[in-house]
Amino acid sequence: MKVSWPVLLFGLALFAAWLALIPVLQDAAGVDPQCHGRVYGKARFTGLVLCSLEAGSRGWLFLGFLASFPALTLTWLGGRFRAMRAGRDG
């Protein structure tokens, strides 16, 4: 599976932008990761998901944003692996 440098750099830039936008959109959606009054520690992501669900529709949109990059990456990789198994690498 060949990935060119421009594609790799573009992917890394998208990942960095996605990571940078998480706290911005979390504040805009009004999602408080400590909505239950306790710190989740290592399960911080669990607390973020639970509090997003309690935040209503804005919280759901925030969760959609959180899931977008991993879902698109897995879809792209799945296509690349299918093409590789079929004998094409492009």
Short mmCIF file of C-alpha atoms in Angstrom, two decimals:
data_model
loop_
_atom_site.label_atom_id
_atom_site.label_comp_id
_atom_site.label_asym_id
_atom_site.label_seq_id
_atom_site.Cartn_x
_atom_site.Cartn_y
_atom_site.Cartn_z
CA MET A 1 0.00 0.00 0.00
CA LYS A 2 1.70 3.16 -1.20
CA VAL A 3 0.88 6.48 0.39
CA SER A 4 2.63 9.54 -1.00
CA TRP A 5 4.15 12.21 1.22
CA PRO A 6 1.62 14.91 0.25
CA VAL A 7 -1.27 12.58 1.13
CA LEU A 8 0.35 11.67 4.44
CA LEU A 9 1.01 15.32 5.32
CA PHE A 10 -2.54 16.26 4.35
CA GLY A 11 -3.89 13.51 6.59
CA LEU A 12 -1.73 14.63 9.48
CA ALA A 13 -2.88 18.24 8.99
CA LEU A 14 -6.52 17.11 9.03
CA PHE A 15 -5.89 15.10 12.19
CA ALA A 16 -4.24 18.10 13.88
CA ALA A 17 -7.16 20.35 12.89
CA TRP A 18 -9.63 17.77 14.21
CA LEU A 19 -7.79 17.58 17.54
CA ALA A 20 -7.58 21.38 17.79
CA LEU A 21 -11.31 21.79 17.14
CA ILE A 22 -12.44 19.35 19.85
CA PRO A 23 -12.19 21.81 22.79
CA VAL A 24 -13.55 24.68 20.68
CA LEU A 25 -16.66 22.75 19.67
CA GLN A 26 -17.01 21.31 23.16
CA ASP A 27 -17.27 24.86 24.53
CA ALA A 28 -19.60 25.95 21.73
CA ALA A 29 -21.91 23.00 22.36
CA GLY A 30 -21.90 23.68 26.08
CA VAL A 31 -20.71 20.19 26.96
CA ASP A 32 -19.23 20.06 30.46
CA PRO A 33 -17.13 16.89 30.82
CA GLN A 34 -17.65 17.02 34.59
CA CYS A 35 -21.42 17.40 34.48
CA HIS A 36 -21.92 14.79 37.20
CA GLY A 37 -19.64 16.66 39.57
CA ARG A 38 -16.91 14.07 39.50
CA VAL A 39 -13.74 13.61 37.53
CA TYR A 40 -13.67 10.41 35.51
CA GLY A 41 -9.87 10.11 35.59
CA LYS A 42 -8.73 7.56 33.04
CA ALA A 43 -12.29 7.22 31.74
CA ARG A 44 -12.38 10.88 30.68
CA PHE A 45 -13.78 9.93 27.27
CA THR A 46 -16.66 8.10 28.99
CA GLY A 47 -17.50 11.21 30.98
CA LEU A 48 -17.38 13.32 27.84
CA VAL A 49 -19.77 10.97 26.03
CA LEU A 50 -22.22 10.77 28.95
CA CYS A 51 -22.26 14.53 29.44
CA SER A 52 -22.64 15.09 25.69
CA LEU A 53 -25.70 12.85 25.65
CA GLU A 54 -27.18 14.87 28.50
CA ALA A 55 -26.49 18.16 26.67
CA GLY A 56 -29.21 17.45 24.10
CA SER A 57 -28.97 18.02 20.36
CA ARG A 58 -25.80 20.10 20.59
CA GLY A 59 -24.16 17.27 22.47
CA TRP A 60 -25.22 14.82 19.78
CA LEU A 61 -23.66 17.05 17.11
CA PHE A 62 -20.47 17.21 19.14
CA LEU A 63 -20.40 13.40 19.38
CA GLY A 64 -20.90 13.23 15.61
CA PHE A 65 -17.87 15.46 15.16
CA LEU A 66 -15.84 13.26 17.53
CA ALA A 67 -16.75 10.17 15.51
CA SER A 68 -16.24 11.75 12.07
CA PHE A 69 -12.46 11.51 11.71
CA PRO A 70 -12.09 7.91 12.93
CA ALA A 71 -15.06 6.81 10.80
CA LEU A 72 -13.72 8.47 7.65
CA THR A 73 -10.24 7.09 8.30
CA LEU A 74 -11.55 3.55 8.73
CA THR A 75 -13.65 3.85 5.58
CA TRP A 76 -10.66 5.05 3.57
CA LEU A 77 -8.39 2.33 4.97
CA GLY A 78 -11.01 -0.32 4.25
CA GLY A 79 -11.10 0.75 0.60
CA ARG A 80 -7.31 0.72 0.41
CA PHE A 81 -7.11 -2.78 1.87
CA ARG A 82 -9.82 -4.11 -0.47
CA ALA A 83 -7.94 -2.66 -3.44
CA MET A 84 -4.70 -4.17 -2.18
CA ARG A 85 -6.29 -7.61 -1.81
CA ALA A 86 -7.70 -7.34 -5.33
CA GLY A 87 -4.18 -6.74 -6.66
CA ARG A 88 -4.46 -3.04 -7.42
CA ASP A 89 -2.53 -0.49 -5.45
CA GLY A 90 -3.78 2.92 -6.31
#
